[in-house]
Coordinates of C-alpha atoms and ligand atoms in Angstrom, one line a residue:
L16 CA 20.6 -18.0 7.8
I17 CA 23.9 -16.4 6.7
S18 CA 24.7 -18.6 3.7
S19 CA 21.2 -17.9 2.6
A20 CA 21.7 -14.5 2.6
F21 CA 25.3 -14.8 1.4
Y22 CA 23.9 -17.1 -1.8
K23 CA 21.3 -14.6 -2.3
S24 CA 23.9 -11.7 -2.6
L25 CA 26.3 -13.8 -4.7
A26 CA 23.3 -14.7 -7.2
L27 CA 22.6 -11.0 -7.8
K28 CA 26.2 -9.8 -8.4
D29 CA 25.9 -9.3 -12.1
V30 CA 22.8 -6.6 -11.5
P31 CA 24.6 -3.3 -11.7
G32 CA 24.5 -1.0 -8.9
P33 CA 26.9 1.0 -6.4
L34 CA 29.5 -1.6 -4.9
I35 CA 28.1 -0.7 -1.4
T36 CA 24.7 -2.1 -2.1
R37 CA 25.9 -5.7 -2.5
F38 CA 26.8 -5.4 1.3
T39 CA 24.2 -3.3 2.8
K40 CA 20.8 -1.8 2.9
I41 CA 21.8 1.2 4.7
P42 CA 22.4 3.5 1.8
L43 CA 18.5 3.0 0.6
L44 CA 17.7 3.1 4.2
Y45 CA 18.9 6.6 4.4
Q46 CA 17.7 8.1 1.3
T47 CA 14.0 6.3 2.2
I48 CA 14.2 7.7 6.0
N49 CA 15.3 11.3 4.2
L50 CA 12.1 11.3 2.1
N51 CA 14.6 11.0 -1.0
R52 CA 14.0 7.4 -2.3
T53 CA 12.6 8.0 -5.2
R54 CA 14.8 10.5 -6.4
Y55 CA 17.7 8.3 -5.6
I56 CA 16.5 5.3 -7.2
H57 CA 15.7 7.4 -10.4
E58 CA 19.3 8.8 -10.3
L59 CA 20.5 5.1 -10.2
H60 CA 18.3 4.0 -13.2
R61 CA 19.9 7.1 -14.9
K62 CA 23.3 5.7 -13.9
Y63 CA 23.2 2.1 -14.5
G64 CA 20.2 1.4 -16.6
P65 CA 17.0 -0.5 -16.4
L66 CA 17.9 -3.0 -13.6
V67 CA 19.8 -1.7 -10.5
R68 CA 20.7 -3.2 -7.3
L69 CA 19.5 -1.1 -4.5
A70 CA 20.4 -3.4 -1.7
P71 CA 22.0 -7.0 -1.1
N72 CA 18.5 -8.6 -1.6
E73 CA 16.8 -5.9 -3.4
I74 CA 16.7 -4.6 -6.9
S75 CA 14.7 -2.1 -9.2
L76 CA 13.4 -2.4 -12.3
N77 CA 12.5 0.3 -15.3
H78 CA 11.7 -1.6 -18.2
P79 CA 8.1 -1.7 -19.2
P80 CA 7.4 -4.8 -21.0
S81 CA 9.1 -6.9 -18.2
V82 CA 7.1 -5.0 -15.1
G83 CA 3.4 -6.4 -15.7
P84 CA 4.1 -9.7 -14.5
I85 CA 6.0 -8.7 -11.4
Y86 CA 2.9 -6.7 -10.0
N87 CA 1.1 -10.4 -9.7
Y88 CA 4.0 -11.5 -7.1
E89 CA 3.4 -11.4 -3.5
K90 CA 3.9 -8.1 -1.7
T91 CA 6.7 -7.6 1.1
H92 CA 6.5 -7.1 4.7
F93 CA 6.8 -3.0 3.6
Y94 CA 3.1 -3.0 3.6
N95 CA 2.6 -4.0 7.1
A96 CA 3.1 -0.4 7.7
F97 CA -0.6 0.0 6.6
E98 CA -2.4 -2.1 9.0
A99 CA -4.3 -0.9 11.6
Y100 CA -5.9 -1.9 14.9
G101 CA -3.5 -4.9 14.5
A102 CA -5.5 -6.2 11.6
K103 CA -4.6 -6.8 7.8
N104 CA -6.5 -5.0 5.1
M105 CA -6.8 -5.5 1.5
F106 CA -3.8 -3.2 0.7
S107 CA -1.5 -4.9 3.5
T108 CA -2.4 -8.6 3.0
P109 CA 0.3 -10.7 1.2
D110 CA -1.7 -13.8 1.2
R111 CA -3.2 -14.3 -2.4
A112 CA -6.6 -16.2 -1.5
R113 CA -7.2 -13.6 1.4
H114 CA -6.6 -10.8 -0.7
S115 CA -8.9 -12.1 -3.5
S116 CA -11.7 -12.8 -1.1
R117 CA -11.6 -9.3 0.4
R118 CA -11.1 -7.5 -3.3
K119 CA -14.2 -9.7 -4.3
L120 CA -16.1 -8.5 -1.2
L121 CA -15.9 -4.7 -2.3
G122 CA -14.7 -5.1 -6.0
G123 CA -18.7 -4.6 -7.0
E124 CA -18.8 -1.2 -5.5
Y125 CA -15.6 0.2 -6.9
T126 CA -16.4 -0.6 -10.4
K127 CA -17.3 2.7 -12.7
A128 CA -21.0 1.4 -13.3
Y129 CA -21.5 1.4 -9.5
M130 CA -19.7 4.7 -9.1
L131 CA -22.0 6.3 -11.8
R132 CA -25.2 5.3 -10.1
P133 CA -27.2 8.6 -9.4
E134 CA -26.6 8.1 -5.5
N135 CA -23.2 7.9 -6.1
L136 CA -22.5 10.7 -8.3
T137 CA -24.5 12.8 -5.9
V138 CA -22.1 12.4 -3.5
I139 CA -19.2 13.7 -5.8
N140 CA -21.4 16.6 -6.9
D141 CA -22.7 18.1 -3.9
R142 CA -19.1 18.1 -2.3
V143 CA -17.6 19.6 -5.8
R144 CA -20.5 22.2 -5.2
Q145 CA -19.9 23.0 -1.8
M146 CA -15.8 23.4 -3.1
L147 CA -16.9 25.7 -5.5
K148 CA -18.8 27.9 -2.7
N149 CA -15.8 27.9 -0.7
I150 CA -13.9 29.4 -3.5
S151 CA -16.4 32.0 -4.2
E152 CA -16.0 33.4 -0.7
I153 CA -12.2 33.9 -1.0
N154 CA -10.6 34.0 -4.4
H155 CA -6.9 33.4 -3.1
V156 CA -7.1 29.8 -2.0
D157 CA -4.5 27.0 -0.7
V158 CA -5.8 24.1 -3.0
F159 CA -3.6 21.8 -1.5
Y160 CA -6.4 21.9 1.7
L161 CA -9.3 22.4 -0.2
F162 CA -8.6 19.4 -2.8
N163 CA -7.7 17.0 0.4
Y164 CA -10.8 18.3 2.5
M165 CA -12.9 17.7 -0.8
A166 CA -11.6 14.3 -1.4
Q167 CA -12.1 13.4 1.9
D168 CA -15.5 14.1 2.1
V169 CA -16.2 12.3 -1.0
I170 CA -14.7 9.0 0.1
S171 CA -16.1 9.0 3.7
G172 CA -19.5 9.9 2.0
F173 CA -19.2 7.2 -0.6
F174 CA -18.1 4.7 2.0
F175 CA -20.4 5.4 5.0
G176 CA -23.6 6.5 3.1
D177 CA -24.3 10.5 2.1
Q178 CA -24.4 12.6 5.3
N179 CA -22.8 10.0 7.4
G180 CA -18.9 10.8 6.5
S181 CA -16.6 13.9 7.1
H182 CA -17.7 17.6 6.0
L183 CA -14.4 19.2 6.1
L184 CA -15.1 21.3 3.4
Q185 CA -17.8 23.1 5.8
G186 CA -15.7 23.2 8.7
H187 CA -16.4 20.1 10.5
D188 CA -13.8 17.6 12.1
I189 CA -11.0 19.2 10.4
E190 CA -8.4 17.9 13.1
V191 CA -8.4 14.8 11.4
F192 CA -6.7 16.1 8.3
D193 CA -3.8 17.7 10.3
A194 CA -3.6 14.0 12.2
W195 CA -3.4 12.4 8.8
H196 CA -0.3 14.7 8.1
M197 CA 1.3 14.1 11.2
R198 CA 0.9 10.5 11.0
R199 CA 3.1 10.3 8.2
E200 CA 6.1 11.5 10.1
T201 CA 7.0 8.0 11.3
F202 CA 5.7 6.0 8.2
H203 CA 8.8 4.9 6.4
W204 CA 10.1 3.9 10.1
F205 CA 7.4 1.6 10.7
A206 CA 7.7 0.5 6.9
E207 CA 11.5 -0.3 7.0
L208 CA 12.7 -0.9 10.5
P209 CA 9.3 -2.1 12.2
K210 CA 11.1 -4.0 14.9
L211 CA 13.3 -0.7 16.0
T212 CA 10.4 1.7 15.9
N213 CA 8.1 -0.8 18.0
F214 CA 10.7 -0.8 20.8
L215 CA 11.4 2.7 20.4
Y216 CA 7.8 3.2 21.3
S217 CA 7.4 0.7 23.7
S218 CA 10.3 1.7 25.5
G219 CA 9.3 5.2 26.1
I220 CA 12.3 6.6 23.9
A221 CA 10.1 7.6 21.1
S222 CA 7.9 9.8 23.6
L223 CA 11.0 12.2 23.7
L224 CA 10.9 13.3 20.1
P225 CA 8.0 15.8 19.7
S226 CA 7.2 14.4 16.0
W227 CA 6.8 11.0 17.0
R228 CA 4.8 11.7 19.9
D229 CA 2.6 13.7 17.8
A230 CA 2.7 10.9 15.3
A231 CA 1.4 8.6 17.9
A232 CA -1.4 10.6 19.2
A233 CA -2.3 11.5 15.5
E234 CA -2.8 7.5 15.2
Q235 CA -4.9 7.2 17.7
F236 CA -7.3 10.4 16.9
I237 CA -7.7 8.7 13.7
N238 CA -8.5 5.4 15.1
D239 CA -11.0 7.2 17.2
M240 CA -12.4 9.3 14.2
T241 CA -12.7 6.4 12.5
H242 CA -15.0 4.7 14.7
K243 CA -17.1 8.2 15.5
W244 CA -17.8 7.7 11.4
M245 CA -18.5 3.8 11.6
D246 CA -20.8 4.7 14.4
R247 CA -22.8 7.5 13.0
C248 CA -23.7 4.8 10.0
D249 CA -27.3 3.5 9.3
P250 CA -26.8 0.0 9.0
E251 CA -29.8 -0.9 7.1
K252 CA -28.8 1.3 4.0
S253 CA -26.9 0.0 1.5
H254 CA -23.2 1.3 1.2
L255 CA -19.8 0.0 1.4
L256 CA -19.8 -0.1 5.3
T257 CA -22.9 -2.2 5.6
K258 CA -21.0 -4.7 2.9
L259 CA -18.5 -5.2 5.6
L260 CA -20.9 -5.1 8.4
K261 CA -22.6 -8.2 6.9
S262 CA -19.5 -10.0 6.0
D263 CA -17.7 -12.3 8.4
L264 CA -14.8 -9.9 9.5
S265 CA -14.0 -8.5 13.0
R266 CA -14.8 -5.0 13.9
E267 CA -10.9 -4.9 14.0
Q268 CA -10.4 -6.1 10.7
I269 CA -13.3 -3.9 9.2
S270 CA -11.8 -0.8 10.8
A271 CA -8.4 -1.4 9.3
E272 CA -10.0 -1.7 5.9
V273 CA -12.2 1.5 6.5
M274 CA -9.0 3.6 7.6
D275 CA -6.8 2.3 4.8
H276 CA -9.4 3.3 2.5
M277 CA -9.9 6.7 3.9
G278 CA -6.1 7.3 3.8
A279 CA -5.6 6.0 0.3
G280 CA -9.1 7.7 -0.8
H281 CA -8.2 11.3 0.0
E282 CA -4.2 11.8 0.1
T283 CA -3.6 10.5 -3.5
T284 CA -7.0 12.5 -5.1
G285 CA -5.8 15.7 -3.3
T286 CA -2.1 15.7 -4.1
T287 CA -3.5 15.0 -7.8
L288 CA -5.7 17.9 -8.2
T289 CA -3.0 20.1 -6.2
F290 CA -0.3 19.6 -9.0
M291 CA -2.7 19.7 -11.7
V292 CA -4.3 23.3 -11.0
D293 CA -0.9 23.9 -9.9
H294 CA 0.5 23.4 -13.3
L295 CA -2.7 24.7 -15.3
S296 CA -2.2 27.8 -13.3
K297 CA 1.3 28.2 -14.2
N298 CA 0.1 27.0 -18.2
P299 CA -2.4 29.6 -19.3
E300 CA -2.2 28.5 -22.9
Q301 CA -3.6 24.8 -21.8
Q302 CA -5.8 26.3 -19.5
T303 CA -7.5 27.9 -22.3
K304 CA -7.6 25.1 -24.4
L305 CA -9.4 23.2 -21.7
H306 CA -12.0 26.4 -21.1
E307 CA -12.5 25.8 -24.8
E308 CA -13.4 22.2 -24.5
L309 CA -15.7 22.8 -21.6
K310 CA -17.7 25.9 -22.9
N311 CA -20.5 23.7 -24.4
V312 CA -20.8 20.8 -22.4
D313 CA -23.5 20.1 -19.9
L314 CA -21.8 19.3 -16.5
D315 CA -25.0 17.5 -15.3
D316 CA -24.0 14.9 -18.1
F317 CA -21.0 13.0 -16.9
A318 CA -20.9 10.8 -20.1
A319 CA -20.4 13.7 -22.0
V320 CA -17.7 15.0 -19.7
D321 CA -16.1 11.5 -19.4
K322 CA -15.4 11.7 -23.0
L323 CA -13.8 14.8 -23.5
P324 CA -10.5 14.5 -25.2
Y325 CA -8.4 17.4 -23.6
L326 CA -9.7 17.1 -19.9
H327 CA -8.8 13.4 -20.2
G328 CA -5.3 14.0 -21.3
V329 CA -4.9 16.6 -18.8
V330 CA -5.7 13.8 -16.2
L331 CA -3.4 11.3 -17.2
E332 CA -0.5 13.7 -17.9
T333 CA -1.0 15.1 -14.1
L334 CA -0.8 11.6 -13.1
R335 CA 2.3 10.7 -15.1
L336 CA 4.3 13.6 -14.5
Y337 CA 3.0 14.1 -10.8
S338 CA 1.8 10.6 -9.7
S339 CA 0.4 11.0 -6.1
I340 CA 2.4 7.4 -6.0
P341 CA 5.6 7.8 -7.5
A342 CA 7.6 5.2 -5.3
S343 CA 8.6 1.8 -5.9
E344 CA 5.9 -0.8 -4.7
P345 CA 8.1 -3.9 -3.7
R346 CA 7.2 -7.9 -4.3
I347 CA 9.0 -10.7 -3.8
V348 CA 10.1 -13.0 -6.7
P349 CA 8.6 -16.5 -6.2
A350 CA 10.1 -19.8 -5.7
S351 CA 10.8 -20.7 -9.6
G352 CA 13.0 -17.0 -9.6
V353 CA 12.7 -15.0 -13.0
T354 CA 14.8 -14.1 -16.1
L355 CA 14.9 -10.3 -16.5
L356 CA 17.2 -8.7 -18.9
D357 CA 18.8 -11.9 -19.6
R358 CA 19.9 -12.0 -16.0
F359 CA 18.6 -14.8 -13.6
I360 CA 17.0 -13.3 -10.5
P361 CA 16.6 -15.8 -7.4
A362 CA 13.6 -16.7 -5.5
S363 CA 13.0 -14.3 -2.4
T364 CA 14.6 -11.2 -4.0
V365 CA 12.7 -8.1 -3.1
I366 CA 11.7 -6.4 -6.7
S367 CA 9.9 -3.2 -7.4
A368 CA 9.3 -0.6 -10.3
Q369 CA 8.5 2.9 -9.7
P370 CA 5.8 5.0 -11.8
Y371 CA 8.2 8.6 -11.4
S372 CA 10.9 6.4 -13.3
M373 CA 8.7 4.4 -15.6
H374 CA 6.9 7.4 -16.6
R375 CA 9.9 9.4 -17.8
Q376 CA 11.2 7.1 -20.2
E377 CA 12.1 8.9 -23.5
E378 CA 11.8 5.5 -25.5
Y379 CA 8.3 5.2 -24.2
F380 CA 6.8 8.9 -24.0
E381 CA 7.8 11.3 -26.9
R382 CA 8.9 14.6 -25.1
N383 CA 9.1 12.8 -21.9
L384 CA 9.4 15.6 -19.6
E385 CA 6.9 17.9 -21.0
F386 CA 3.1 18.0 -20.0
V387 CA 1.6 17.0 -23.4
P388 CA -2.1 16.4 -22.7
E389 CA -2.8 15.5 -26.5
R390 CA -0.4 12.4 -26.3
W391 CA -3.5 10.4 -24.5
N392 CA -5.8 11.1 -27.7
E393 CA -4.4 8.0 -29.6
P394 CA -1.7 6.7 -26.9
T395 CA 0.8 4.8 -28.3
A396 CA 1.0 1.0 -27.1
S397 CA 4.1 1.7 -25.2
A398 CA 3.1 4.6 -23.6
K399 CA 0.3 2.5 -22.2
T400 CA 2.6 -0.1 -21.1
A401 CA 5.0 2.2 -19.4
W402 CA 2.0 4.4 -17.7
M403 CA 1.3 2.7 -14.2
A404 CA 0.0 5.4 -11.9
F405 CA -2.6 3.1 -10.5
G406 CA -0.2 0.1 -10.0
K407 CA -0.4 -3.0 -12.4
G408 CA -2.0 -6.5 -12.2
T409 CA -3.9 -8.3 -9.6
R410 CA -3.3 -5.5 -6.9
G411 CA -3.6 -2.2 -9.0
C412 CA -5.9 0.4 -7.2
I413 CA -9.3 -0.8 -6.5
G414 CA -10.3 3.0 -6.3
Q415 CA -9.3 4.3 -9.5
N416 CA -12.8 4.7 -11.0
I417 CA -13.9 6.9 -7.9
A418 CA -10.5 9.0 -8.4
M419 CA -10.9 9.5 -12.2
V420 CA -14.8 10.3 -11.8
T421 CA -14.1 12.5 -8.7
I422 CA -11.1 14.4 -10.4
K423 CA -13.1 14.9 -13.6
V424 CA -16.0 16.3 -11.9
A425 CA -14.2 18.3 -9.9
I426 CA -11.6 19.9 -12.6
S427 CA -14.6 20.3 -15.1
H428 CA -16.5 22.6 -12.7
L429 CA -13.8 24.3 -11.5
Y430 CA -12.4 25.3 -15.3
K431 CA -16.0 26.1 -16.5
T432 CA -16.4 28.4 -13.9
Y433 CA -12.9 30.0 -12.9
E434 CA -9.8 30.7 -14.5
T435 CA -6.8 30.6 -12.2
S436 CA -3.6 31.6 -11.8
K437 CA -0.6 31.9 -9.3
P438 CA -0.3 35.0 -7.0
T439 CA 2.3 37.8 -8.3
V440 CA 4.1 37.0 -4.8
L441 CA 4.4 33.4 -3.8
P442 CA 4.2 33.0 0.0
A443 CA 7.7 32.3 1.3
S444 CA 6.3 28.6 2.7
E445 CA 5.6 27.5 -1.0
N446 CA 7.5 25.0 -2.9
M447 CA 6.2 22.7 -5.6
D448 CA 8.9 20.1 -5.5
F449 CA 7.6 16.9 -3.7
K450 CA 8.0 15.3 -0.4
D451 CA 8.3 11.9 -0.3
Y452 CA 6.5 10.0 2.1
Y453 CA 5.4 6.9 -0.6
M454 CA 2.6 9.0 -1.4
I455 CA 3.8 12.8 -2.0
T456 CA 2.8 16.1 -1.0
P457 CA 4.3 19.5 -1.8
V458 CA 7.1 20.6 0.2
N459 CA 5.1 22.6 3.2
D460 CA 1.8 21.0 2.3
T461 CA 0.6 24.3 0.8
C462 CA -0.1 25.4 -2.9
S463 CA -1.7 28.8 -3.4
V464 CA -3.7 29.6 -6.3
V465 CA -5.8 32.7 -7.2
F466 CA -9.3 32.2 -9.1
R467 CA -11.2 34.5 -11.2
K468 CA -14.6 34.0 -12.4
V469 CA -15.6 33.0 -15.6
E470 CA -18.9 34.4 -16.9
H471 CA -20.7 32.5 -19.8
G472 CA -17.5 31.2 -21.4
E473 CA -16.0 35.0 -21.3
K474 CA -13.1 35.8 -18.9
C475 CA -14.0 38.6 -16.6
Ligands
HEM504 C1 -5.2 9.4 -7.9 C2 -5.5 8.5 -7.3 C3 -5.0 7.3 -6.8 C4 -4.0 6.9 -7.4 C5 -2.8 7.8 -8.1 C6 -4.0 5.7 -6.7 C7 -2.7 4.5 -6.4 C8 -2.6 3.4 -6.4 C9 -1.7 2.4 -6.8 C10 -0.3 2.5 -7.4 C11 -1.7 1.5 -6.1 C12 -1.2 0.1 -6.4 C13 -0.1 -0.1 -5.0 C14 0.8 -1.4 -5.2 O1 0.7 -2.4 -6.4 O2 1.5 -1.7 -4.2 C15 -3.0 1.6 -5.4 C16 -3.5 0.4 -4.4 C17 -4.7 0.9 -3.7 N1 -5.8 1.8 -3.7 FE1 -5.4 3.3 -4.9 N2 -4.9 5.4 -6.0 C18 -5.7 6.3 -6.1 C19 -7.2 6.5 -5.4 C20 -7.6 5.7 -4.3 C21 -8.6 5.6 -4.0 C22 -9.7 6.9 -4.2 C23 -9.2 4.8 -3.3 C24 -10.4 4.6 -2.4 C25 -10.1 3.6 -1.7 C26 -8.0 3.9 -3.2 C27 -7.5 2.5 -2.5 C28 -6.8 1.9 -2.8 C29 -6.4 0.6 -2.3 C30 -7.3 -0.4 -1.4 C31 -5.6 -0.1 -3.0 C32 -5.2 -1.7 -2.8 C33 -5.5 -2.5 -3.5 C34 -5.2 -3.9 -3.7 O3 -4.4 -4.3 -2.9 O4 -5.8 -5.1 -4.5 N3 -7.0 4.3 -4.1 N4 -3.5 2.7 -5.7

């Protein structure tokens, strides 16, 4: 074992990076657990170039043309942290055949055509209308909560059937949202140091730490909630859950799948909308362009909304500069090894790329750090190669259609009805930098926005 680790470490000796990374993973672990992994890796790329060494057996790649094929490699044990009820789900399963059969089982329901069926669009439209109602009752809103509640209500309504999911926007079951957040406190520990973390829990040591105790209680709460939602469903009606119930999967496997889609389905969309509205509230000239574009569009005609170029650009730019998953998505180099940027990378090396760095490359995005929706009117081939907010390859995001449709429906209704700005005095807790839990949230989970009604296209 030692000689194999030594050989691998030696085989990566030409990959640039801090000297210490040849011997230990500790600096990477330290940055990860302190919620700074993505920024740390980004700085390493700025210093050492497109291929950097992160640990004795781990490298990061920031070279768009080489990234595509890597995302068809097998996933690492990092994804075990997404398991639930001791069972693997689509996201966590490394095995190709099992993954592909799970993906086939649910893929049809996540296509855009399926999404746009009237009964599914109704789920989204109803939640967006409820969200507008909530805004109309109070004009100064914490949009972080608002958008996360809305996204959770959409994905659970879609998965369990229109009325069977959560109704957080109406004030029901909102404890589940706090639970999702508490649970994240231990995420990196489970992902990076699973044996140690399990030992700390099984020995009772973890219960001495309030945040770890809360995280375990939150996990239990979410498990119970998932079952409550599942049991509310009518198995005779057709939606995603019934498809799973009719398959040969065990109850644990189904629950693990459900839980993952509920988590992945709300935090990502909620965060994207939060950063988008925060950005537009600070950039009134871009907001005005959106108002102008929306003025004469019939919002009941989603095909027309979907084609709006400025709206589309705003969404893609948000996903570029404020990716809700900006972090590295690790894969394992296969038995044949791979040659990257003239260096041979041996089998079993952990390799990843991170959207955060890919999306900030000057050679691929002109004015790389500026928010330029117009760049997506006629995107360059290089911009398309470097953009990876939904991942790449066979494991790319299965939920991207529901995410894009939800975001576009929500933003078009919001900006047809309201103009937004930041409050003159920001709450002391607001900080729109991000906390890096693999998925991100604003520091302190809060984002204040003031809404003012626009009547018939005129601001009042
Ligand atoms: C803005 C919204 C979203 C973003 C940015 C996003 C991002 C991603 C990314 C980057 C991956 C690939 C991870 C990897 O390669 O390791 C992924 C996979 C996945 N996403 Fe999303 N996602 C979003 C919304 C959703 C929604 C709404 C769902 C609903 C169920 C969802 C469910 C999943 C699942 C199940 C996978 C695993 C796919 C597989 O392994 O085949 N995501 N997502």
